[in-house]
Amino acid sequence: RSILQSMASSITNAPSAVNCPSYVGLRAPQRTFNLCVPQPATKSFPPRLFVVRASDSEFEAAVVAGKVPSAPPVPPKPAAPVGTPVVPSLPLHRRPRRNRRSPALRSAFQETSISPANFVYPLFIHEGEEDTPIGAMPGCYRLGWRHGLVEEVAKARDVGVNSIVLFPKIPDALKSPTGDEAYNENGLVPRTIRLLKDKYPDLVIYTDVALDPYSSDGHDGIVREDDNKEHKKRIGVIMNDETVHQLCKQAVAQAQAGADVVSPSDMMDGRVGALRAALDAEGFQHVSIMSYTAKYASSFYGPFREALDSNPRFGDKKTYQMNPANYREALTEMREDESEGADILLVKPGLPYLDIIRLLRDNSPLPIAAYQVSGEYAMIKAAGALKMIDEEKVMMESLMCLRRAGADIILTYSALQAARCLCGEKR
């Protein structure tokens, strides 16, 4: 009794009466008694119960003895709609739908993921101050390199996109047959790189290495006009090795400005090895090369050429870009680029060439990039504007498909919009 009285007096807010037999763990004395504790005169507190809970072993003992605690009943099986045929269950050992029956399960077993870190944002730049809309690419602009570009990069970084690739719109007066403006150290691209690196030192900047924005002929290389005696006309021949010489100077100028990755999109033979040697000779061993390994002569590039005003003056690009009908040829290009020192292999276009992305993924240990080109972007935008599709869902599905095919990174004009979607923003 003296022990119990001591315990009660040590509890400031104990109830005025404690009935000992009603609490588990307190052994009842031979006779019942009440403990009376006076309440403080200055303050009143709500009563608090002093409870001693049963131990795990006591609960286990109760279950073993058959005293099982109650639980909600098993839910009834939902009734099938009226008219549903009654059939015996199919004798299936495996039902793949079991792993798809709820959002939680579908999320747990999702094989492919995508994040803003997988995107490289292509941005068009020009010498002007104003941002000029591109008619064939809704939502895309030729950005003023001093202001509009910096603001767009800031928006992208806010949602986790920290990699961009620059494409310049060069004034016609600076274009020439040999594209010398491409390696002007104070040209539009080198100036832009220095500006962005000054403001965002950790921004990953990819550059395009090709002559078409700088060429008065609109081709990716230097054009020699030859006589075609059979058709009695002059034809354009792209000079491979001379073009590679110009591309090396272009890549070095971009690296000097601070580019992280140079990206030869020209499809000249041997240009990756030549670029690697030129960069290394100038002390740019740290600059990566993302080779346009499998760049096809595609009809999906139209809006891009409008954006840069870089349509070929004559002919097409089929003597250097790949035939869309060819599959195995991509392996030849892949092996050459690997042996010459490429760090990343790119497939262009993206969605129509998922098989090529997978081919490279299965045959090379190098990172694989995919370019969701302007035509793909424009089709999704146009169909969305006409309410023929859900633009956002189709956009995200198309990007997921590129990842599923094996692309580690995706160059896409939807990078900002897709990253905002992944971050839960609605703008």
Coordinates of N, CA and C in Angstrom, one line a residue, residues 40-261:
P40 N -4.4 20.7 -7.3 CA -3.7 22.0 -6.9 C -4.8 23.1 -6.9
A41 N -4.5 24.1 -6.0 CA -5.5 25.1 -5.8 C -5.4 26.2 -6.8
T42 N -4.2 26.4 -7.4 CA -4.0 27.5 -8.4 C -4.5 27.2 -9.8
K43 N -4.3 26.0 -10.3 CA -4.6 25.6 -11.7 C -5.4 24.3 -11.7
S44 N -6.2 24.2 -12.7 CA -7.0 22.9 -12.9 C -6.5 22.4 -14.2
F45 N -6.3 21.1 -14.3 CA -5.8 20.4 -15.5 C -6.9 19.3 -15.8
P46 N -7.0 19.0 -17.1 CA -7.9 17.9 -17.4 C -7.3 16.6 -16.9
P47 N -8.1 15.6 -16.6 CA -7.6 14.4 -16.0 C -6.8 13.6 -17.1
R48 N -5.8 13.0 -16.7 CA -5.0 12.1 -17.5 C -4.9 10.7 -16.9
L49 N -5.1 9.7 -17.7 CA -5.1 8.3 -17.2 C -3.7 7.8 -17.2
F50 N -3.3 7.1 -16.2 CA -2.1 6.4 -16.2 C -2.3 5.0 -16.6
V51 N -1.8 4.6 -17.8 CA -2.1 3.3 -18.4 C -0.9 2.5 -18.6
V52 N -0.9 1.3 -18.1 CA 0.1 0.3 -18.3 C -0.4 -0.7 -19.3
R53 N 0.3 -0.8 -20.5 CA -0.2 -1.6 -21.6 C 0.4 -3.1 -21.4
A54 N -0.4 -4.0 -22.1 CA 0.0 -5.4 -22.0 C 1.3 -5.5 -22.9
S55 N 2.1 -6.5 -22.6 CA 3.3 -6.8 -23.4 C 2.9 -7.6 -24.6
D56 N 3.9 -7.7 -25.6 CA 3.7 -8.4 -26.8 C 3.4 -9.9 -26.5
S57 N 4.1 -10.4 -25.5 CA 3.9 -11.8 -25.1 C 2.5 -12.1 -24.6
E58 N 1.9 -11.1 -23.9 CA 0.5 -11.3 -23.5 C -0.4 -11.3 -24.6
F59 N -0.2 -10.5 -25.6 CA -1.1 -10.5 -26.8 C -0.9 -11.8 -27.6
E60 N 0.3 -12.2 -27.7 CA 0.5 -13.5 -28.4 C -0.1 -14.6 -27.7
A61 N 0.0 -14.6 -26.3 CA -0.7 -15.7 -25.5 C -2.2 -15.7 -25.7
A62 N -2.8 -14.5 -25.8 CA -4.2 -14.4 -26.0 C -4.6 -15.0 -27.4
V63 N -3.8 -14.7 -28.4 CA -4.1 -15.3 -29.7 C -4.0 -16.8 -29.7
V64 N -2.9 -17.3 -29.1 CA -2.7 -18.7 -29.0 C -3.9 -19.4 -28.3
A65 N -4.4 -18.7 -27.3 CA -5.6 -19.2 -26.5 C -6.9 -19.1 -27.2
G66 N -6.8 -18.5 -28.4 CA -8.1 -18.4 -29.2 C -8.8 -17.1 -29.1
K67 N -8.2 -16.2 -28.4 CA -8.9 -14.8 -28.2 C -8.3 -13.9 -29.3
V68 N -8.8 -14.1 -30.5 CA -8.3 -13.3 -31.7 C -9.0 -12.0 -31.8
P69 N -8.3 -10.9 -31.9 CA -8.9 -9.6 -31.9 C -9.7 -9.4 -33.2
S70 N -10.8 -8.6 -33.2 CA -11.6 -8.5 -34.4 C -11.0 -7.6 -35.5
A71 N -11.3 -7.8 -36.7 CA -10.8 -7.1 -37.9 C -11.9 -6.9 -38.8
P72 N -11.8 -5.9 -39.8 CA -12.9 -5.7 -40.8 C -13.1 -7.0 -41.5
P73 N -14.4 -7.3 -42.0 CA -14.7 -8.5 -42.7 C -14.0 -8.4 -44.1
V74 N -13.9 -9.6 -44.7 CA -13.4 -9.7 -46.1 C -14.3 -9.0 -47.0
P75 N -13.9 -8.1 -47.9 CA -14.8 -7.4 -48.8 C -15.5 -8.4 -49.7
P76 N -16.7 -8.1 -50.0 CA -17.4 -9.0 -51.0 C -16.8 -8.9 -52.4
K77 N -16.9 -10.0 -53.2 CA -16.4 -9.9 -54.5 C -17.4 -9.1 -55.4
P78 N -16.8 -8.1 -56.1 CA -17.7 -7.2 -56.9 C -18.6 -8.0 -57.9
A79 N -19.8 -7.6 -58.1 CA -20.7 -8.3 -59.0 C -20.4 -7.9 -60.4
A80 N -20.4 -8.9 -61.4 CA -20.2 -8.6 -62.8 C -21.5 -7.9 -63.3
P81 N -21.3 -7.1 -64.4 CA -22.5 -6.5 -65.0 C -23.5 -7.6 -65.5
V82 N -24.7 -7.2 -65.5 CA -25.8 -8.0 -66.0 C -25.5 -8.4 -67.4
G83 N -25.7 -9.7 -67.7 CA -25.4 -10.2 -69.0 C -24.0 -10.8 -69.2
T84 N -23.2 -10.6 -68.2 CA -21.8 -11.2 -68.4 C -21.9 -12.7 -68.4
P85 N -21.3 -13.3 -69.4 CA -21.3 -14.8 -69.5 C -20.6 -15.4 -68.4
V86 N -21.1 -16.6 -67.9 CA -20.5 -17.3 -66.9 C -19.6 -18.4 -67.6
V87 N -18.3 -18.3 -67.4 CA -17.4 -19.2 -68.0 C -16.4 -19.7 -67.0
P88 N -15.8 -20.8 -67.2 CA -14.8 -21.3 -66.3 C -13.5 -20.5 -66.5
S89 N -12.7 -20.3 -65.5 CA -11.5 -19.6 -65.5 C -10.5 -20.2 -66.5
L90 N -9.8 -19.4 -67.3 CA -8.8 -19.9 -68.2 C -7.7 -20.5 -67.4
P91 N -7.1 -21.7 -67.9 CA -6.0 -22.3 -67.1 C -4.7 -21.6 -67.4
L92 N -4.6 -20.4 -66.9 CA -3.3 -19.7 -67.1 C -2.5 -19.7 -65.9
H93 N -1.2 -20.1 -66.1 CA -0.2 -20.0 -65.0 C 0.3 -18.6 -64.7
R94 N 0.3 -17.8 -65.8 CA 0.9 -16.5 -65.7 C -0.1 -15.5 -66.3
R95 N -0.5 -14.5 -65.5 CA -1.4 -13.4 -66.0 C -0.6 -12.1 -65.8
P96 N 0.0 -11.6 -66.9 CA 0.7 -10.3 -66.8 C -0.1 -9.1 -66.2
R97 N -1.4 -9.2 -66.4 CA -2.2 -8.1 -65.9 C -2.2 -7.9 -64.4
R98 N -1.7 -9.0 -63.7 CA -1.7 -8.9 -62.2 C -0.7 -7.8 -61.8
N99 N 0.3 -7.5 -62.6 CA 1.3 -6.5 -62.3 C 0.9 -5.1 -62.8
R100 N -0.3 -5.0 -63.4 CA -0.7 -3.7 -63.9 C -2.0 -3.3 -63.3
R101 N -2.5 -3.9 -62.2 CA -3.8 -3.7 -61.8 C -4.0 -2.4 -60.9
S102 N -2.9 -1.8 -60.5 CA -3.1 -0.6 -59.7 C -2.0 0.4 -60.1
P103 N -2.2 1.7 -59.8 CA -1.1 2.7 -60.1 C 0.1 2.4 -59.3
A104 N 0.0 1.9 -58.1 CA 1.2 1.6 -57.3 C 2.0 0.5 -57.9
L105 N 1.3 -0.5 -58.3 CA 2.1 -1.7 -58.9 C 2.7 -1.2 -60.3
R106 N 1.9 -0.5 -61.1 CA 2.5 -0.1 -62.4 C 3.7 0.8 -62.2
S107 N 3.7 1.7 -61.1 CA 4.8 2.5 -60.8 C 6.0 1.7 -60.3
A108 N 5.7 0.7 -59.5 CA 6.8 -0.2 -59.0 C 7.5 -1.0 -60.0
F109 N 6.8 -1.4 -61.1 CA 7.4 -2.2 -62.1 C 7.7 -1.5 -63.4
Q110 N 7.7 -0.2 -63.4 CA 8.1 0.6 -64.6 C 9.5 0.4 -64.9
E111 N 9.8 0.0 -66.1 CA 11.2 -0.3 -66.5 C 12.0 0.9 -67.0
T112 N 11.3 1.9 -67.5 CA 12.0 3.0 -68.0 C 11.6 4.3 -67.3
S113 N 12.5 5.1 -67.0 CA 12.2 6.4 -66.3 C 12.8 7.6 -67.1
I114 N 12.2 8.7 -66.9 CA 12.7 9.9 -67.6 C 12.7 11.1 -66.6
S115 N 13.7 11.9 -66.7 CA 13.8 13.1 -65.9 C 14.4 14.3 -66.7
P116 N 14.3 15.5 -66.1 CA 14.8 16.7 -66.8 C 16.3 16.5 -67.1
A117 N 17.0 15.7 -66.4 CA 18.4 15.5 -66.6 C 18.7 14.8 -67.9
N118 N 17.7 14.1 -68.5 CA 17.9 13.4 -69.7 C 17.7 14.3 -70.9
F119 N 17.3 15.6 -70.7 CA 17.0 16.5 -71.9 C 18.2 17.4 -72.2
V120 N 18.4 17.6 -73.5 CA 19.3 18.7 -74.0 C 18.4 19.6 -74.8
Y121 N 18.4 20.9 -74.5 CA 17.4 21.9 -75.0 C 18.0 22.6 -76.2
P122 N 17.6 22.3 -77.4 CA 18.1 23.1 -78.6 C 17.5 24.5 -78.6
L123 N 18.4 25.5 -78.7 CA 18.0 26.9 -78.7 C 18.6 27.6 -79.9
F124 N 17.7 28.3 -80.6 CA 18.1 29.1 -81.8 C 18.5 30.5 -81.3
I125 N 19.6 31.1 -81.9 CA 20.0 32.4 -81.5 C 20.2 33.3 -82.7
H126 N 20.1 34.6 -82.5 CA 20.4 35.5 -83.6 C 21.0 36.8 -83.0
E127 N 21.4 37.7 -83.9 CA 22.1 38.9 -83.5 C 21.2 39.9 -82.9
G128 N 19.9 39.8 -83.2 CA 19.0 40.9 -82.7 C 18.7 40.9 -81.2
E129 N 18.0 41.9 -80.8 CA 17.6 42.0 -79.4 C 16.3 41.3 -79.1
E130 N 15.4 41.3 -80.1 CA 14.1 40.8 -79.9 C 14.0 39.3 -80.2
D131 N 13.1 38.6 -79.5 CA 12.9 37.1 -79.8 C 11.9 37.0 -80.9
T132 N 12.3 36.4 -82.0 CA 11.5 36.3 -83.2 C 10.8 34.9 -83.3
P133 N 9.5 34.8 -83.3 CA 8.8 33.5 -83.4 C 9.1 32.8 -84.7
I134 N 9.2 31.4 -84.6 CA 9.4 30.6 -85.8 C 8.1 30.0 -86.2
G135 N 7.6 30.4 -87.4 CA 6.3 30.0 -87.8 C 6.0 28.5 -87.8
A136 N 6.9 27.7 -88.2 CA 6.7 26.3 -88.4 C 6.9 25.5 -87.1
M137 N 7.4 26.2 -86.0 CA 7.7 25.6 -84.7 C 7.0 26.4 -83.6
P138 N 5.7 26.2 -83.4 CA 5.0 27.0 -82.4 C 5.7 26.9 -81.0
G139 N 5.9 28.0 -80.3 CA 6.6 28.0 -79.0 C 8.1 28.2 -79.1
C140 N 8.6 28.1 -80.3 CA 10.1 28.3 -80.5 C 10.4 29.6 -81.1
Y141 N 11.6 30.2 -80.7 CA 12.0 31.5 -81.2 C 13.4 31.6 -81.5
R142 N 13.8 32.5 -82.4 CA 15.1 32.9 -82.5 C 15.4 33.9 -81.4
L143 N 16.2 33.5 -80.5 CA 16.3 34.3 -79.2 C 17.5 35.3 -79.4
G144 N 17.2 36.5 -78.9 CA 18.3 37.4 -78.8 C 19.4 36.9 -77.9
W145 N 20.6 36.9 -78.3 CA 21.7 36.2 -77.6 C 22.0 36.8 -76.3
R146 N 21.7 38.1 -76.1 CA 22.1 38.8 -74.9 C 21.0 38.7 -73.8
H147 N 19.7 38.6 -74.2 CA 18.7 38.7 -73.2 C 17.7 37.5 -73.3
G148 N 17.1 37.4 -74.4 CA 16.1 36.3 -74.5 C 16.7 34.9 -74.2
L149 N 17.9 34.7 -74.7 CA 18.5 33.4 -74.5 C 18.8 33.2 -73.0
V150 N 19.4 34.2 -72.4 CA 19.7 34.1 -71.0 C 18.4 33.8 -70.1
E151 N 17.3 34.4 -70.5 CA 16.1 34.2 -69.7 C 15.6 32.8 -70.0
E152 N 15.7 32.3 -71.2 CA 15.2 30.9 -71.5 C 16.0 29.9 -70.8
V153 N 17.3 30.1 -70.7 CA 18.2 29.2 -70.0 C 17.9 29.2 -68.5
A154 N 17.6 30.3 -68.0 CA 17.2 30.4 -66.6 C 15.9 29.6 -66.3
K155 N 14.9 29.7 -67.2 CA 13.7 29.0 -67.0 C 14.0 27.5 -67.1
A156 N 14.8 27.1 -68.0 CA 15.1 25.6 -68.1 C 15.8 25.1 -66.8
R157 N 16.8 25.9 -66.3 CA 17.5 25.5 -65.1 C 16.6 25.4 -63.9
D158 N 15.6 26.2 -63.9 CA 14.6 26.2 -62.8 C 13.9 24.9 -62.6
V159 N 13.8 24.1 -63.7 CA 13.1 22.9 -63.7 C 14.0 21.7 -64.0
G160 N 15.3 21.9 -63.9 CA 16.2 20.8 -63.9 C 16.9 20.5 -65.2
V161 N 16.6 21.3 -66.3 CA 17.3 21.1 -67.6 C 18.5 22.0 -67.6
N162 N 19.7 21.4 -67.5 CA 21.0 22.1 -67.4 C 21.9 21.9 -68.6
S163 N 21.3 21.4 -69.7 CA 22.1 21.1 -70.9 C 21.4 21.7 -72.1
I164 N 22.1 22.5 -72.9 CA 21.6 23.2 -74.1 C 22.5 22.9 -75.3
V165 N 21.9 23.1 -76.5 CA 22.7 23.0 -77.7 C 22.3 24.3 -78.5
L166 N 23.3 24.9 -79.0 CA 23.1 26.2 -79.7 C 23.1 26.1 -81.2
F167 N 22.1 26.8 -81.9 CA 22.1 26.8 -83.3 C 21.9 28.3 -83.8
P168 N 22.9 28.8 -84.5 CA 22.9 30.2 -84.9 C 22.2 30.5 -86.2
K169 N 21.5 31.7 -86.3 CA 21.0 32.2 -87.5 C 22.0 33.3 -87.9
I170 N 22.8 33.0 -88.9 CA 23.9 33.9 -89.3 C 23.4 34.9 -90.4
P171 N 23.8 36.2 -90.3 CA 23.4 37.1 -91.4 C 24.0 36.7 -92.7
D172 N 23.2 36.9 -93.8 CA 23.6 36.4 -95.1 C 24.9 37.1 -95.5
A173 N 25.1 38.3 -95.1 CA 26.3 39.0 -95.5 C 27.6 38.3 -95.0
L174 N 27.5 37.5 -93.9 CA 28.6 36.8 -93.4 C 28.8 35.4 -93.9
K175 N 27.9 34.9 -94.8 CA 28.0 33.6 -95.3 C 28.9 33.6 -96.5
S176 N 29.6 32.5 -96.8 CA 30.5 32.3 -97.9 C 30.6 30.9 -98.3
P177 N 31.1 30.6 -99.5 CA 31.2 29.2 -100.0 C 32.0 28.3 -99.1
T178 N 33.0 28.9 -98.4 CA 33.8 28.0 -97.5 C 33.5 28.2 -96.0
G179 N 32.4 29.0 -95.7 CA 31.9 29.1 -94.3 C 32.9 29.5 -93.3
D180 N 33.8 30.5 -93.6 CA 34.8 31.0 -92.7 C 34.3 31.5 -91.4
E181 N 33.1 32.1 -91.4 CA 32.5 32.7 -90.2 C 32.3 31.6 -89.1
A182 N 32.3 30.3 -89.5 CA 32.1 29.3 -88.5 C 33.2 29.2 -87.5
Y183 N 34.4 29.7 -87.8 CA 35.5 29.7 -86.8 C 36.0 31.1 -86.4
N184 N 35.1 32.1 -86.6 CA 35.4 33.4 -86.1 C 35.3 33.4 -84.6
E185 N 36.4 33.7 -83.9 CA 36.5 33.6 -82.5 C 35.6 34.6 -81.8
N186 N 35.2 35.6 -82.5 CA 34.2 36.6 -82.0 C 32.9 36.5 -82.7
G187 N 32.6 35.3 -83.3 CA 31.3 35.1 -83.9 C 30.2 34.9 -83.0
L188 N 29.0 34.8 -83.5 CA 27.8 34.7 -82.7 C 27.9 33.6 -81.6
V189 N 28.3 32.4 -82.1 CA 28.3 31.2 -81.1 C 29.4 31.4 -80.1
P190 N 30.6 31.7 -80.4 CA 31.6 31.9 -79.3 C 31.3 33.0 -78.4
R191 N 30.7 34.1 -78.9 CA 30.3 35.2 -77.9 C 29.2 34.7 -77.0
T192 N 28.3 33.9 -77.5 CA 27.1 33.4 -76.7 C 27.6 32.4 -75.7
I193 N 28.6 31.6 -76.0 CA 29.1 30.6 -75.1 C 29.8 31.4 -73.9
R194 N 30.6 32.4 -74.2 CA 31.3 33.1 -73.2 C 30.3 33.8 -72.3
L195 N 29.2 34.4 -72.8 CA 28.2 35.0 -72.0 C 27.5 34.0 -71.1
L196 N 27.1 32.9 -71.6 CA 26.4 31.9 -70.8 C 27.3 31.3 -69.7
K197 N 28.6 31.1 -70.0 CA 29.5 30.5 -69.0 C 29.8 31.5 -67.9
D198 N 29.8 32.8 -68.3 CA 30.0 33.8 -67.3 C 28.9 33.8 -66.3
K199 N 27.7 33.6 -66.8 CA 26.5 33.7 -65.9 C 26.2 32.4 -65.3
Y200 N 26.4 31.3 -66.0 CA 26.0 30.0 -65.5 C 27.2 29.0 -65.7
P201 N 28.2 29.1 -64.8 CA 29.4 28.3 -65.0 C 29.2 26.8 -65.2
D202 N 28.2 26.3 -64.5 CA 27.9 24.8 -64.5 C 27.0 24.4 -65.6
L203 N 26.6 25.3 -66.5 CA 25.7 25.0 -67.6 C 26.5 24.1 -68.6
V204 N 25.9 23.0 -69.1 CA 26.5 22.1 -70.1 C 26.1 22.6 -71.4
I205 N 27.1 23.1 -72.2 CA 26.8 23.7 -73.5 C 27.3 22.7 -74.6
Y206 N 26.4 22.3 -75.4 CA 26.7 21.5 -76.7 C 26.7 22.5 -77.8
T207 N 27.5 22.3 -78.8 CA 27.6 23.1 -80.0 C 27.4 22.3 -81.2
D208 N 26.9 22.9 -82.3 CA 26.8 22.2 -83.6 C 28.0 22.5 -84.4
V209 N 28.6 21.4 -85.0 CA 29.8 21.6 -85.8 C 29.4 21.2 -87.2
A210 N 29.2 22.2 -88.1 CA 28.8 22.0 -89.5 C 28.8 23.3 -90.1
L211 N 28.9 23.3 -91.5 CA 29.0 24.6 -92.2 C 27.7 25.2 -92.7
D212 N 26.6 24.4 -92.6 CA 25.4 24.9 -93.3 C 24.9 26.2 -92.8
P213 N 25.0 26.6 -91.5 CA 24.5 27.9 -91.1 C 25.4 29.0 -91.7
Y214 N 26.6 28.7 -92.1 CA 27.6 29.7 -92.5 C 27.9 29.7 -94.0
S215 N 27.3 28.7 -94.7 CA 27.6 28.5 -96.1 C 26.6 29.2 -97.0
S216 N 27.1 29.9 -98.0 CA 26.2 30.6 -98.9 C 25.5 29.6 -99.8
D217 N 25.9 28.3 -99.8 CA 25.3 27.2 -100.5 C 24.3 26.5 -99.7
G218 N 24.3 26.6 -98.3 CA 23.3 26.0 -97.5 C 23.7 24.5 -97.2
H219 N 24.8 24.1 -97.6 CA 25.2 22.7 -97.4 C 26.1 22.6 -96.2
D220 N 26.3 21.3 -95.7 CA 27.1 21.1 -94.5 C 28.6 21.2 -94.8
G221 N 29.0 21.2 -96.1 CA 30.4 21.2 -96.4 C 30.6 22.1 -97.6
I222 N 31.9 22.2 -98.0 CA 32.3 23.1 -99.1 C 31.8 22.4 -100.4
V223 N 31.2 23.2 -101.3 CA 30.6 22.6 -102.5 C 31.5 23.0 -103.7
R224 N 31.9 21.9 -104.5 CA 32.6 22.1 -105.8 C 31.6 21.8 -106.9
E225 N 31.5 22.8 -107.8 CA 30.5 22.6 -108.9 C 31.2 21.9 -110.1
D226 N 30.8 20.7 -110.4 CA 31.3 19.9 -111.5 C 30.4 19.9 -112.7
D227 N 31.0 19.7 -113.8 CA 30.2 19.5 -115.1 C 29.6 18.0 -115.1
N228 N 28.4 17.9 -115.3 CA 27.8 16.6 -115.6 C 27.5 16.5 -117.1
K229 N 28.4 15.8 -117.8 CA 28.3 15.8 -119.2 C 27.1 15.0 -119.7
E230 N 26.6 14.0 -118.9 CA 25.5 13.2 -119.3 C 24.2 14.1 -119.3
H231 N 24.0 14.9 -118.3 CA 22.8 15.8 -118.2 C 23.1 17.2 -118.7
K232 N 24.3 17.5 -119.1 CA 24.7 18.8 -119.6 C 24.3 19.9 -118.6
K233 N 24.8 19.7 -117.4 CA 24.5 20.7 -116.4 C 25.6 20.6 -115.3
R234 N 25.7 21.6 -114.5 CA 26.7 21.6 -113.4 C 26.0 21.1 -112.1
I235 N 26.8 20.2 -111.4 CA 26.3 19.6 -110.2 C 27.2 20.0 -109.1
G236 N 26.6 19.9 -107.8 CA 27.4 20.2 -106.7 C 28.0 19.0 -106.0
V237 N 29.3 19.0 -105.7 CA 29.9 17.9 -105.1 C 30.5 18.4 -103.7
I238 N 30.1 17.7 -102.7 CA 30.6 18.1 -101.4 C 32.0 17.6 -101.2
M239 N 32.9 18.5 -100.9 CA 34.4 18.1 -100.7 C 34.6 17.7 -99.3
N240 N 34.9 16.4 -99.1 CA 35.0 15.8 -97.7 C 36.2 16.4 -96.9
D241 N 37.4 16.1 -97.4 CA 38.6 16.4 -96.5 C 38.8 17.9 -96.3
E242 N 38.5 18.7 -97.3 CA 38.6 20.2 -97.2 C 37.5 20.7 -96.2
T243 N 36.4 20.1 -96.2 CA 35.3 20.4 -95.2 C 35.8 20.1 -93.8
V244 N 36.4 18.9 -93.6 CA 36.8 18.5 -92.3 C 37.9 19.4 -91.7
H245 N 38.7 20.0 -92.6 CA 39.7 21.0 -92.2 C 39.0 22.2 -91.6
Q246 N 38.0 22.6 -92.2 CA 37.2 23.8 -91.7 C 36.5 23.5 -90.4
L247 N 36.0 22.2 -90.3 CA 35.3 21.8 -89.1 C 36.2 21.8 -87.9
C248 N 37.4 21.4 -88.1 CA 38.4 21.3 -87.0 C 38.6 22.7 -86.4
K249 N 38.7 23.7 -87.3 CA 38.9 25.1 -86.8 C 37.7 25.6 -86.1
Q250 N 36.5 25.2 -86.6 CA 35.3 25.6 -86.0 C 35.2 25.0 -84.5
A251 N 35.5 23.7 -84.4 CA 35.4 23.0 -83.1 C 36.4 23.6 -82.1
V252 N 37.6 24.0 -82.5 CA 38.6 24.6 -81.6 C 38.1 25.9 -81.2
A253 N 37.5 26.7 -82.1 CA 37.0 28.1 -81.7 C 35.9 27.9 -80.7
Q254 N 35.1 26.9 -80.8 CA 34.0 26.7 -79.8 C 34.5 26.3 -78.5
A255 N 35.5 25.4 -78.5 CA 36.2 24.9 -77.3 C 36.9 26.0 -76.6
Q256 N 37.5 26.9 -77.3 CA 38.2 28.1 -76.7 C 37.2 29.0 -76.0
A257 N 36.0 29.1 -76.5 CA 35.0 29.9 -75.9 C 34.4 29.3 -74.6
G258 N 34.6 28.0 -74.5 CA 34.0 27.3 -73.3 C 33.1 26.2 -73.5
A259 N 32.9 25.7 -74.8 CA 32.0 24.6 -75.0 C 32.4 23.4 -74.3
D260 N 31.4 22.6 -73.8 CA 31.6 21.4 -73.1 C 31.6 20.2 -74.1
V261 N 30.8 20.2 -75.1 CA 30.6 19.1 -76.0 C 30.5 19.7 -77.4

